[in-house]
Short mmCIF file of C-alpha atoms in Angstrom, two decimals:
data_model
loop_
_atom_site.label_atom_id
_atom_site.label_comp_id
_atom_site.label_asym_id
_atom_site.label_seq_id
_atom_site.Cartn_x
_atom_site.Cartn_y
_atom_site.Cartn_z
CA UNK M 1 -35.72 30.01 -1.72
CA UNK M 2 -35.29 26.92 0.46
CA UNK M 3 -38.83 27.36 1.78
CA UNK M 4 -40.17 27.42 -1.78
CA UNK M 5 -38.28 24.23 -2.70
CA UNK M 6 -39.45 22.46 0.46
CA UNK M 7 -43.03 23.45 -0.24
CA UNK M 8 -42.95 21.65 -3.61
CA UNK M 9 -44.25 18.13 -3.96
CA UNK M 10 -41.59 15.38 -4.26
CA UNK M 11 -42.61 14.79 -7.87
CA UNK M 12 -41.81 18.39 -8.75
CA UNK M 13 -38.50 18.24 -6.87
CA UNK M 14 -37.48 15.16 -8.83
CA UNK M 15 -38.49 16.85 -12.07
CA UNK M 16 -36.28 19.85 -11.23
CA UNK M 17 -33.32 17.62 -10.30
CA UNK M 18 -33.65 15.53 -13.46
CA UNK M 19 -34.00 18.67 -15.55
CA UNK M 20 -30.79 20.09 -14.09
CA UNK M 21 -28.97 16.81 -14.71
CA UNK M 22 -30.25 16.67 -18.27
CA UNK M 23 -29.08 20.23 -18.86
CA UNK M 24 -25.63 19.62 -17.33
CA UNK M 25 -24.24 17.28 -19.99
CA UNK M 26 -24.95 19.37 -23.10
CA UNK M 27 -23.76 22.45 -21.22
CA UNK M 28 -20.55 20.68 -20.21
CA UNK M 29 -19.99 19.45 -23.77
CA UNK M 30 -20.51 22.96 -25.13
CA UNK M 31 -18.02 24.35 -22.59
CA UNK M 32 -15.39 21.72 -23.52
CA UNK M 33 -15.97 22.41 -27.22
CA UNK M 34 -15.46 26.11 -26.56
CA UNK M 35 -12.17 25.54 -24.65
CA UNK M 36 -10.87 23.25 -27.38
CA UNK M 37 -11.68 25.77 -30.12
CA UNK M 38 -10.04 28.51 -28.07
CA UNK M 39 -6.87 26.42 -27.80
CA UNK M 40 -6.85 26.00 -31.58
CA UNK M 41 -7.39 22.26 -31.82
CA UNK M 42 -10.05 19.56 -32.10
CA UNK M 43 -11.45 16.64 -30.16
CA UNK M 44 -10.46 13.09 -31.01
CA UNK M 45 -13.16 10.77 -32.33
CA UNK M 46 -15.96 11.12 -29.76
CA UNK M 47 -17.73 7.96 -28.63
CA UNK M 48 -19.65 9.29 -25.63
CA UNK M 49 -19.90 12.41 -23.46
CA UNK M 50 -22.80 11.49 -21.16
CA UNK M 51 -23.95 8.52 -19.01
CA UNK M 52 -26.59 7.28 -21.46
CA UNK M 53 -24.05 6.69 -24.22
CA UNK M 54 -20.96 6.32 -22.02
CA UNK M 55 -22.13 3.84 -19.39
CA UNK M 56 -22.38 0.89 -21.83
CA UNK M 57 -18.72 1.38 -22.82
CA UNK M 58 -17.56 1.29 -19.19
CA UNK M 59 -19.76 -1.71 -18.39
CA UNK M 60 -18.38 -3.48 -21.46
CA UNK M 61 -14.82 -2.63 -20.32
CA UNK M 62 -15.41 -4.22 -16.93
CA UNK M 63 -17.06 -7.26 -18.51
CA UNK M 64 -14.24 -7.63 -21.03
CA UNK M 65 -11.64 -7.42 -18.29
CA UNK M 66 -13.38 -10.06 -16.19
CA UNK M 67 -13.74 -12.31 -19.26
CA UNK M 68 -10.23 -11.73 -20.64
CA UNK M 69 -11.32 -9.96 -23.82
CA UNK M 70 -9.76 -6.58 -23.14
CA UNK M 71 -7.70 -6.38 -26.36
CA UNK M 72 -10.78 -7.21 -28.43
CA UNK M 73 -12.73 -4.52 -26.56
CA UNK M 74 -9.94 -1.98 -26.95
CA UNK M 75 -9.54 -2.54 -30.69
CA UNK M 76 -13.29 -2.53 -31.30
CA UNK M 77 -13.49 1.04 -30.00
CA UNK M 78 -11.68 2.26 -33.10
CA UNK M 79 -14.40 0.94 -35.37
CA UNK M 80 -16.32 4.04 -34.28
CA UNK M 81 -13.43 6.41 -35.04
CA UNK M 82 -13.46 8.96 -37.86
CA UNK M 83 -11.05 8.85 -40.82
CA UNK M 84 -9.53 12.12 -39.58
CA UNK M 85 -8.67 10.52 -36.21
CA UNK M 86 -8.65 6.72 -36.70
CA UNK M 87 -6.47 5.68 -33.75
CA UNK M 88 -7.63 7.88 -30.88
CA UNK M 89 -11.13 7.93 -29.39
CA UNK M 90 -12.77 9.81 -26.53
CA UNK M 91 -15.02 8.43 -23.80
CA UNK M 92 -16.70 10.24 -20.93
CA UNK M 93 -19.50 9.13 -18.65
CA UNK M 94 -20.19 11.97 -16.24
CA UNK M 95 -18.93 14.75 -18.48
CA UNK M 96 -16.06 15.89 -16.24
CA UNK M 97 -13.02 13.68 -16.92
CA UNK M 98 -12.48 12.64 -20.52
CA UNK M 99 -10.70 9.39 -21.32
CA UNK M 100 -8.75 9.44 -24.58
CA UNK M 101 -7.74 5.95 -25.72
CA UNK M 102 -4.95 5.75 -28.27
CA UNK M 103 -2.78 3.27 -30.15
CA UNK M 104 -0.88 5.90 -32.12
CA UNK M 105 2.97 5.92 -31.90
CA UNK M 106 3.20 9.71 -32.21
CA UNK M 107 0.85 10.10 -29.27
CA UNK M 108 2.93 7.76 -27.11
CA UNK M 109 6.08 9.62 -28.15
CA UNK M 110 4.46 12.95 -27.21
CA UNK M 111 3.29 11.68 -23.82
CA UNK M 112 6.62 10.09 -22.89
CA UNK M 113 9.08 12.61 -24.35
CA UNK M 114 8.02 15.69 -26.33
CA UNK M 115 5.50 16.88 -23.72
CA UNK M 116 6.74 14.80 -20.82
CA UNK M 117 6.13 17.63 -18.35
CA UNK M 118 2.50 17.98 -19.44
CA UNK M 119 1.60 14.40 -18.54
CA UNK M 120 1.91 12.33 -15.39
CA UNK M 121 0.18 9.70 -13.34
CA UNK M 122 -2.10 12.36 -11.88
CA UNK M 123 -4.02 12.53 -8.59
CA UNK M 124 -6.73 10.00 -9.53
CA UNK M 125 -4.22 7.27 -10.42
CA UNK M 126 -2.22 8.03 -7.29
CA UNK M 127 -5.33 7.76 -5.13
CA UNK M 128 -6.40 4.49 -6.76
CA UNK M 129 -2.96 2.85 -6.50
CA UNK M 130 -1.56 4.33 -3.29
CA UNK M 131 -2.89 1.58 -0.97
CA UNK M 132 -0.73 -0.87 -2.94
CA UNK M 133 2.25 1.12 -4.27
CA UNK M 134 2.10 4.20 -2.05
CA UNK M 135 4.23 7.14 -3.20
CA UNK M 136 6.51 5.01 -5.34
CA UNK M 137 8.10 5.54 -8.73
CA UNK M 138 4.96 4.18 -10.45
CA UNK M 139 2.42 6.48 -8.78
CA UNK M 140 4.08 9.91 -8.46
CA UNK M 141 5.02 12.87 -10.61
CA UNK M 142 7.40 15.80 -10.46
CA UNK M 143 9.95 15.95 -7.69
CA UNK M 144 8.47 12.96 -5.84
CA UNK M 145 8.91 10.81 -8.94
CA UNK M 146 12.42 12.15 -9.53
CA UNK M 147 13.37 11.36 -5.91
CA UNK M 148 11.96 7.83 -6.27
CA UNK M 149 13.93 7.18 -9.45
CA UNK M 150 17.13 8.49 -7.85
CA UNK M 151 16.54 6.14 -4.91
CA UNK M 152 16.09 3.07 -7.12
CA UNK M 153 18.52 3.70 -9.97
CA UNK M 154 21.88 2.97 -8.24
CA UNK M 155 21.10 -0.76 -8.00
CA UNK M 156 20.39 -1.03 -11.72
CA UNK M 157 23.15 1.02 -13.34
CA UNK M 158 25.81 -1.69 -13.41
CA UNK M 159 26.08 -5.40 -14.01
CA UNK M 160 26.73 -7.09 -10.72
CA UNK M 161 28.19 -10.52 -10.05
CA UNK M 162 25.62 -11.02 -7.31
CA UNK M 163 22.74 -10.72 -9.80
CA UNK M 164 24.06 -13.60 -11.91
CA UNK M 165 24.58 -15.71 -8.81
CA UNK M 166 20.97 -15.13 -7.78
CA UNK M 167 19.77 -16.01 -11.28
CA UNK M 168 21.85 -19.19 -11.29
CA UNK M 169 20.65 -20.23 -7.83
CA UNK M 170 16.97 -19.94 -8.66
CA UNK M 171 17.04 -21.20 -12.25
CA UNK M 172 18.77 -24.30 -10.86
CA UNK M 173 15.96 -24.59 -8.31
CA UNK M 174 13.43 -24.18 -11.14
CA UNK M 175 14.97 -26.99 -13.16
CA UNK M 176 14.99 -29.21 -10.08
CA UNK M 177 11.22 -28.70 -9.84
CA UNK M 178 10.59 -29.75 -13.45
CA UNK M 179 9.26 -33.32 -13.80
CA UNK M 180 10.97 -36.16 -15.60
CA UNK M 181 11.63 -35.91 -19.33
CA UNK M 182 8.38 -35.95 -21.32
CA UNK M 183 6.04 -35.31 -18.38
CA UNK M 184 3.64 -32.35 -18.43
CA UNK M 185 4.15 -29.27 -16.26
CA UNK M 186 2.59 -25.81 -16.19
CA UNK M 187 5.77 -23.83 -16.54
CA UNK M 188 3.96 -20.49 -16.04
CA UNK M 189 3.33 -21.27 -12.37
CA UNK M 190 6.96 -22.30 -11.84
CA UNK M 191 8.27 -19.20 -13.63
CA UNK M 192 6.15 -16.89 -11.49
CA UNK M 193 7.50 -18.54 -8.37
CA UNK M 194 11.07 -18.43 -9.70
CA UNK M 195 10.97 -14.71 -10.52
CA UNK M 196 9.35 -14.01 -7.14
CA UNK M 197 12.22 -15.81 -5.41
CA UNK M 198 14.78 -13.95 -7.52
CA UNK M 199 13.16 -10.59 -6.84
CA UNK M 200 12.75 -11.04 -3.09
CA UNK M 201 16.37 -12.13 -2.73
CA UNK M 202 17.54 -9.19 -4.84
CA UNK M 203 15.43 -6.75 -2.82
CA UNK M 204 15.69 -8.12 0.69
CA UNK M 205 18.74 -10.37 0.70
CA UNK M 206 16.55 -13.36 1.52
CA UNK M 207 14.14 -15.18 -0.77
CA UNK M 208 10.52 -16.02 -0.13
CA UNK M 209 11.32 -19.53 -1.45
CA UNK M 210 7.96 -19.85 -3.14
CA UNK M 211 9.41 -22.67 -5.28
CA UNK M 212 9.70 -24.70 -2.11
CA UNK M 213 6.51 -23.35 -0.55
CA UNK M 214 3.99 -22.65 -3.33
CA UNK M 215 1.09 -22.15 -0.91
CA UNK M 216 2.77 -19.30 0.96
CA UNK M 217 0.10 -16.71 1.80
CA UNK M 218 2.22 -14.00 0.16
CA UNK M 219 1.74 -15.60 -3.28
CA UNK M 220 -2.06 -15.62 -3.10
CA UNK M 221 -2.17 -12.14 -1.57
CA UNK M 222 -0.03 -10.74 -4.37
CA UNK M 223 -2.36 -12.26 -6.95
CA UNK M 224 -5.51 -10.94 -5.25
CA UNK M 225 -4.16 -7.41 -4.95
CA UNK M 226 -3.14 -7.21 -8.60
CA UNK M 227 -6.39 -8.63 -9.94
CA UNK M 228 -8.52 -6.16 -7.99
CA UNK M 229 -6.12 -3.28 -8.66
CA UNK M 230 -6.58 -3.73 -12.41
CA UNK M 231 -10.36 -3.66 -12.02
CA UNK M 232 -10.10 -0.49 -9.92
CA UNK M 233 -8.04 1.11 -12.69
CA UNK M 234 -10.33 0.14 -15.57
CA UNK M 235 -13.47 1.20 -13.71
CA UNK M 236 -11.88 4.33 -12.25
CA UNK M 237 -15.10 6.43 -12.19
CA UNK M 238 -16.82 3.64 -10.23
CA UNK M 239 -13.89 2.46 -8.11
CA UNK M 240 -15.62 3.30 -4.83
CA UNK M 241 -18.26 0.65 -5.53
CA UNK M 242 -15.76 -2.20 -6.02
CA UNK M 243 -15.52 -4.55 -2.97
CA UNK M 244 -12.02 -4.28 -1.50
CA UNK M 245 -11.97 -6.73 1.40
CA UNK M 246 -9.58 -9.18 -0.31
CA UNK M 247 -7.58 -6.27 -1.70
CA UNK M 248 -7.00 -4.67 1.71
CA UNK M 249 -6.36 -8.02 3.35
CA UNK M 250 -3.81 -8.88 0.66
CA UNK M 251 -1.93 -5.63 1.17
CA UNK M 252 -1.72 -6.32 4.91
CA UNK M 253 -0.20 -9.74 4.14
CA UNK M 254 2.41 -8.20 1.85
CA UNK M 255 3.33 -5.54 4.40
CA UNK M 256 3.54 -8.08 7.19
CA UNK M 257 6.11 -10.00 5.15
CA UNK M 258 8.42 -7.12 4.17
CA UNK M 259 8.22 -5.03 7.37
CA UNK M 260 10.71 -7.13 9.42
CA UNK M 261 13.32 -6.82 6.66
CA UNK M 262 12.93 -3.05 6.57
CA UNK M 263 13.16 -2.79 10.37
CA UNK M 264 16.26 -5.00 10.45
CA UNK M 265 17.98 -2.90 7.80
CA UNK M 266 17.08 0.42 9.40
CA UNK M 267 18.63 -0.86 12.63
CA UNK M 268 22.03 -0.80 10.89
CA UNK M 269 24.16 2.30 11.42
CA UNK M 270 25.33 4.43 8.46
CA UNK M 271 28.86 3.09 9.00
CA UNK M 272 27.61 -0.49 8.82
CA UNK M 273 25.72 0.27 5.61
CA UNK M 274 28.80 1.90 4.07
CA UNK M 275 30.84 -1.16 4.93
CA UNK M 276 28.24 -3.44 3.31
CA UNK M 277 28.18 -1.29 0.18
CA UNK M 278 31.76 -2.28 -0.57
CA UNK M 279 30.71 -5.93 -0.97
CA UNK M 280 29.03 -6.90 -4.23
CA UNK M 281 28.01 -10.20 -2.64
CA UNK M 282 25.85 -9.05 0.29
CA UNK M 283 24.73 -5.52 -0.59
CA UNK M 284 21.01 -5.58 -1.37
CA UNK M 285 18.48 -3.20 -2.87
CA UNK M 286 17.16 -2.61 0.64
CA UNK M 287 20.62 -1.67 1.90
CA UNK M 288 21.00 0.75 -1.00
CA UNK M 289 17.77 2.55 -0.14
CA UNK M 290 18.55 2.66 3.56
CA UNK M 291 21.72 4.59 2.76
CA UNK M 292 19.57 7.34 1.22
CA UNK M 293 16.51 7.42 3.46
CA UNK M 294 15.49 6.32 6.93
CA UNK M 295 11.79 6.69 6.18
CA UNK M 296 10.15 3.27 6.52
CA UNK M 297 7.16 4.19 4.33
CA UNK M 298 9.37 5.46 1.51
CA UNK M 299 11.29 2.19 1.52
CA UNK M 300 8.09 0.12 1.75
CA UNK M 301 6.58 1.88 -1.27
CA UNK M 302 9.63 1.42 -3.50
CA UNK M 303 9.97 -2.25 -2.54
CA UNK M 304 6.33 -2.88 -3.50
CA UNK M 305 6.88 -1.18 -6.87
CA UNK M 306 10.05 -3.10 -7.75
CA UNK M 307 8.52 -6.34 -6.47
CA UNK M 308 5.59 -5.90 -8.86
CA UNK M 309 7.81 -5.00 -11.82
CA UNK M 310 10.51 -7.55 -11.04
CA UNK M 311 8.32 -10.60 -10.60
CA UNK M 312 5.51 -10.27 -13.10
CA UNK M 313 7.08 -8.76 -16.21
CA UNK M 314 9.89 -11.32 -16.41
CA UNK M 315 7.65 -14.30 -15.62
CA UNK M 316 5.03 -13.30 -18.19
CA UNK M 317 7.58 -12.69 -20.94
CA UNK M 318 9.35 -15.99 -20.27
CA UNK M 319 6.01 -17.81 -20.27
CA UNK M 320 4.98 -16.39 -23.64
CA UNK M 321 8.45 -17.16 -25.06
CA UNK M 322 8.28 -20.80 -24.02
CA UNK M 323 4.71 -21.01 -25.34
CA UNK M 324 5.87 -19.76 -28.75
CA UNK M 325 9.04 -21.88 -28.77
CA UNK M 326 6.83 -24.94 -28.34
CA UNK M 327 4.90 -23.84 -31.44
CA UNK M 328 8.08 -23.39 -33.51
CA UNK M 329 10.47 -26.29 -32.80
CA UNK M 330 12.89 -25.15 -35.54
CA UNK M 331 13.46 -21.90 -33.62
CA UNK M 332 14.03 -23.87 -30.44
CA UNK M 333 16.64 -26.04 -32.17
CA UNK M 334 18.39 -22.97 -33.60
CA UNK M 335 18.51 -21.29 -30.19
CA UNK M 336 19.81 -24.47 -28.56
CA UNK M 337 22.61 -24.79 -31.11
CA UNK M 338 23.66 -21.20 -30.50
CA UNK M 339 23.64 -21.69 -26.73
CA UNK M 340 25.65 -24.90 -26.85
CA UNK M 341 28.17 -23.39 -29.28
CA UNK M 342 28.62 -20.29 -27.09
CA UNK M 343 28.20 -21.48 -23.51
CA UNK M 344 28.39 -25.25 -23.70
CA UNK M 345 26.09 -27.79 -22.04
CA UNK M 346 26.76 -27.03 -18.35
CA UNK M 347 28.65 -23.79 -17.65
CA UNK M 348 26.71 -20.85 -16.25
CA UNK M 349 26.57 -18.00 -18.78
CA UNK M 350 28.40 -14.74 -18.18
CA UNK M 351 27.22 -11.26 -19.15
CA UNK M 352 29.46 -11.48 -22.20
CA UNK M 353 27.87 -14.80 -23.23
CA UNK M 354 24.38 -13.34 -22.92
CA UNK M 355 25.23 -10.26 -24.97
CA UNK M 356 26.79 -12.38 -27.71
CA UNK M 357 23.66 -14.54 -28.13
CA UNK M 358 21.97 -12.16 -30.56
CA UNK M 359 19.32 -14.62 -31.73
CA UNK M 360 18.23 -15.17 -28.12
CA UNK M 361 17.78 -11.41 -27.79
CA UNK M 362 15.75 -11.47 -31.00
CA UNK M 363 13.47 -14.12 -29.51
CA UNK M 364 12.84 -12.03 -26.39
CA UNK M 365 12.31 -8.88 -28.45
CA UNK M 366 9.79 -10.71 -30.61
CA UNK M 367 7.89 -11.87 -27.54
CA UNK M 368 7.83 -8.32 -26.20
CA UNK M 369 6.55 -7.14 -29.58
CA UNK M 370 3.53 -9.46 -29.58
CA UNK M 371 3.07 -9.61 -25.80
CA UNK M 372 4.42 -6.42 -24.16
CA UNK M 373 4.54 -7.08 -20.44
CA UNK M 374 2.48 -4.01 -19.52
CA UNK M 375 -0.17 -4.02 -22.25
CA UNK M 376 -2.09 -0.94 -21.09
CA UNK M 377 -0.85 2.25 -19.47
CA UNK M 378 -2.16 5.72 -18.82
CA UNK M 379 -1.17 9.32 -18.18
CA UNK M 380 -3.21 12.23 -16.90
CA UNK M 381 -2.85 15.75 -18.30
CA UNK M 382 -1.27 17.95 -15.64
CA UNK M 383 -2.23 21.04 -17.66
CA UNK M 384 -4.01 21.86 -20.91
CA UNK M 385 -1.93 20.33 -23.67
CA UNK M 386 -2.23 18.58 -27.04
CA UNK M 387 -1.47 15.44 -29.00
CA UNK M 388 -0.39 15.64 -32.65
CA UNK M 389 -3.09 15.15 -35.27
CA UNK M 390 -2.51 13.22 -38.46
CA UNK M 391 -0.48 15.01 -41.16
CA UNK M 392 -2.62 17.91 -42.36
CA UNK M 393 -5.04 17.59 -39.42
CA UNK M 394 -5.28 19.88 -36.35
CA UNK M 395 -3.82 18.81 -33.01
CA UNK M 396 -6.03 16.96 -30.53
CA UNK M 397 -6.58 19.02 -27.40
CA UNK M 398 -6.17 17.33 -24.02
CA UNK M 399 -7.53 19.38 -21.12
CA UNK M 400 -6.14 19.39 -17.61
CA UNK M 401 -7.12 16.22 -15.71
CA UNK M 402 -8.11 14.34 -18.87
CA UNK M 403 -6.69 10.80 -18.93
CA UNK M 404 -4.92 9.30 -21.95
CA UNK M 405 -4.92 5.49 -22.04
CA UNK M 406 -2.37 4.00 -24.42
CA UNK M 407 -1.87 0.38 -25.34
CA UNK M 408 1.47 -0.90 -26.60
CA UNK M 409 -0.23 -4.27 -27.10
CA UNK M 410 -2.74 -2.81 -29.56
CA UNK M 411 -0.21 -0.50 -31.20
CA UNK M 412 2.52 -3.09 -31.77
CA UNK M 413 -0.01 -5.41 -33.46
CA UNK M 414 -1.30 -2.78 -35.90
CA UNK M 415 -0.83 -4.26 -39.36
CA UNK M 416 -0.50 -0.81 -41.00
CA UNK M 417 2.68 -0.08 -38.99
CA UNK M 418 4.53 -2.82 -40.88
CA UNK M 419 5.58 -2.91 -44.55
CA UNK M 420 2.56 -2.98 -46.84
CA UNK M 421 4.31 -5.58 -48.97
CA UNK M 422 6.17 -7.97 -46.70
CA UNK M 423 9.77 -8.69 -47.75
CA UNK M 424 10.67 -12.27 -48.57
CA UNK M 425 11.16 -14.22 -45.37
CA UNK M 426 9.38 -11.58 -43.27
CA UNK M 427 6.57 -13.34 -41.42
CA UNK M 428 3.13 -11.81 -41.06
CA UNK M 429 3.25 -9.35 -38.12
CA UNK M 430 0.63 -11.44 -36.28
CA UNK M 431 3.10 -14.36 -36.20
CA UNK M 432 5.89 -14.81 -33.65
CA UNK M 433 9.11 -14.87 -35.67
CA UNK M 434 12.49 -13.96 -34.12
CA UNK M 435 14.09 -14.16 -37.57
CA UNK M 436 12.40 -10.89 -38.59
CA UNK M 437 14.79 -9.02 -36.27
CA UNK M 438 17.79 -10.19 -38.31
CA UNK M 439 16.87 -7.76 -41.11
CA UNK M 440 14.30 -5.43 -39.60
CA UNK M 441 14.34 -2.60 -37.08
CA UNK M 442 11.06 -1.12 -35.89
CA UNK M 443 10.44 2.52 -36.64
CA UNK M 444 10.96 4.86 -33.73
CA UNK M 445 8.14 4.56 -31.15
CA UNK M 446 6.46 1.68 -32.95
CA UNK M 447 8.05 -0.68 -30.40
CA UNK M 448 8.15 0.46 -26.75
CA UNK M 449 7.87 -2.56 -24.44
CA UNK M 450 9.81 -0.76 -21.69
CA UNK M 451 8.22 2.67 -22.22
CA UNK M 452 10.58 5.47 -23.22
CA UNK M 453 11.83 8.93 -22.35
CA UNK M 454 12.58 9.90 -18.74
CA UNK M 455 10.26 7.16 -17.43
CA UNK M 456 11.90 4.35 -19.41
CA UNK M 457 12.12 1.20 -17.29
CA UNK M 458 15.13 1.55 -15.00
CA UNK M 459 15.35 -2.24 -14.59
CA UNK M 460 15.30 -3.07 -18.30
CA UNK M 461 18.82 -4.55 -18.41
CA UNK M 462 18.21 -6.53 -15.20
CA UNK M 463 15.01 -8.04 -16.63
CA UNK M 464 16.51 -8.89 -20.03
CA UNK M 465 19.53 -10.50 -18.37
CA UNK M 466 17.34 -12.51 -16.00
CA UNK M 467 15.13 -13.78 -18.82
CA UNK M 468 18.05 -14.65 -21.09
CA UNK M 469 19.86 -16.45 -18.26
CA UNK M 470 16.77 -18.56 -17.49
CA UNK M 471 16.25 -19.52 -21.13
CA UNK M 472 19.92 -20.42 -21.57
CA UNK M 473 19.78 -22.83 -18.64
CA UNK M 474 16.65 -24.50 -20.05
CA UNK M 475 18.12 -24.69 -23.55
CA UNK M 476 21.32 -26.24 -22.20
CA UNK M 477 19.46 -29.08 -20.52
CA UNK M 478 16.53 -29.85 -22.80
CA UNK M 479 16.69 -31.03 -26.39
CA UNK M 480 13.12 -30.04 -27.22
CA UNK M 481 9.76 -29.14 -25.73
CA UNK M 482 6.17 -29.94 -26.58
CA UNK M 483 2.99 -27.99 -25.88
CA UNK M 484 0.38 -30.04 -24.00
CA UNK M 485 -2.46 -27.52 -24.01
CA UNK M 486 -5.13 -26.47 -26.49
CA UNK M 487 -3.65 -24.00 -28.95
CA UNK M 488 -7.08 -22.65 -29.89
CA UNK M 489 -8.18 -22.11 -26.29
CA UNK M 490 -5.18 -20.01 -25.24
CA UNK M 491 -5.87 -16.33 -24.59
CA UNK M 492 -4.20 -13.15 -23.38
CA UNK M 493 -5.14 -12.48 -19.77
CA UNK M 494 -4.54 -8.81 -19.00
CA UNK M 495 -4.23 -7.86 -15.37
CA UNK M 496 -1.45 -5.43 -14.51
CA UNK M 497 0.74 -7.65 -16.70
CA UNK M 498 -0.48 -9.77 -19.64
CA UNK M 499 -0.07 -13.55 -19.21
CA UNK M 500 -1.19 -16.75 -20.98
CA UNK M 501 -4.66 -17.30 -19.53
CA UNK M 502 -4.50 -21.11 -19.66
CA UNK M 503 -0.99 -21.31 -18.31
CA UNK M 504 1.77 -22.93 -20.35
CA UNK M 505 1.44 -26.73 -20.05
CA UNK M 506 4.50 -28.22 -21.74
CA UNK M 507 6.77 -31.23 -21.61
CA UNK M 508 10.55 -30.78 -21.67
CA UNK M 509 12.62 -33.56 -23.25
CA UNK M 510 16.24 -34.32 -22.44
CA UNK M 511 18.43 -35.72 -25.27
CA UNK M 512 17.44 -39.36 -25.78
CA UNK M 513 20.87 -40.70 -26.69
CA UNK M 514 22.84 -38.73 -24.13
CA UNK M 515 24.26 -36.36 -26.72
CA UNK M 516 23.99 -32.68 -25.87
CA UNK M 517 23.63 -31.47 -29.46
CA UNK M 518 20.27 -32.08 -31.15
#
């Protein structure tokens, strides 16, 4: 047989190869159709099942990501959907792995709770992310994921005095870096450095002090790794063709920074760690992990994961909140009055103060509604499973190794998920309005900024407390703020976390007459 093939002219060989390739895709589609029928369900709205139709979608995804138009791209996909399945579409390029993209609350509920065991990060995601996050809570499934969560959870299950002290230390440093009253500053940059300093001190017991050293190589390395990691994720089928020099170099910089802290902690004896655990003041996240494992790689992976979640999500949410507060000065004044009435003009807030400031919580919730920190997420099917169809429609079959991409950003902005006739005083859902939360509660699974089910964000309370604390300190000091950028030019820049693409250039104003109440 080999002799016959070798005896053919190259033109004939190419014709045979191309013929086999051409036959593969319809055969694969027919096989998938057969499996789906056998399982008693249907496909979602199919956009492409072969390279000719599928490649343009993937190229457009990469282009949209690089040009910060990912939400527009994602929503445009549903223009091709059928009425029977309007909010879930299917894309495939090489016919093997199907990508199902959804913005349907019932699908997210199914993935995160009802069929939690059927979905996970999967081997492809783990392979793509493991250079950065290793075998951490964000990249593993099953027992490995459960072990990771058990390792991390103890430092987030209670409100600790040390956390508030760290928040106060670094929000004070943030305010010290703000220019004089009325001068312009990009507060996004300062917030990213503040949350990085908070997170490194919480994790390691010692801060990076990026507020004092903004050009630290760690800061640039962290940015480079995340930017390239997002591109690797979006272009998963083509990830091997993406240049990774800056990515790999950035990871080496991050590891070089955290390794001495890990080594120093692992040098402590179990008795010394137990003694430290009795002190709320000096016991760190790193100490907590070292009590449970002596594996340096396990600790490294979890630190990377919490560092990513701890810095970026809080900084992005705070940035969007300040951006919107500048747009709505009446909301700023209302928040400031509440803060001054509850906490006063100078005292550091307590946990009780923060919990009592309901309108401040509404403001953060509203920001997370319009700008969820992690705008896009995914799960792979660990076995053949299904997503619920619309009422009266068959279930959508998801085959083993298929990937479901879900977007809380797209879902939470869907106009049809809000009242058809808006109640009096209820702003249009496209508008940032904390007041809506005073008389409105989202339907279950229509609002999931911290995910849900067993994988719900373990650091949710820490993040909300950190963000509220920072805003309280700013509201105590400044009477008003003013946006100094171009409202029309602002855009949503989606990397791992979604941030204001043009930064947040604002001016903070202290009370002109010395009075603390506006």
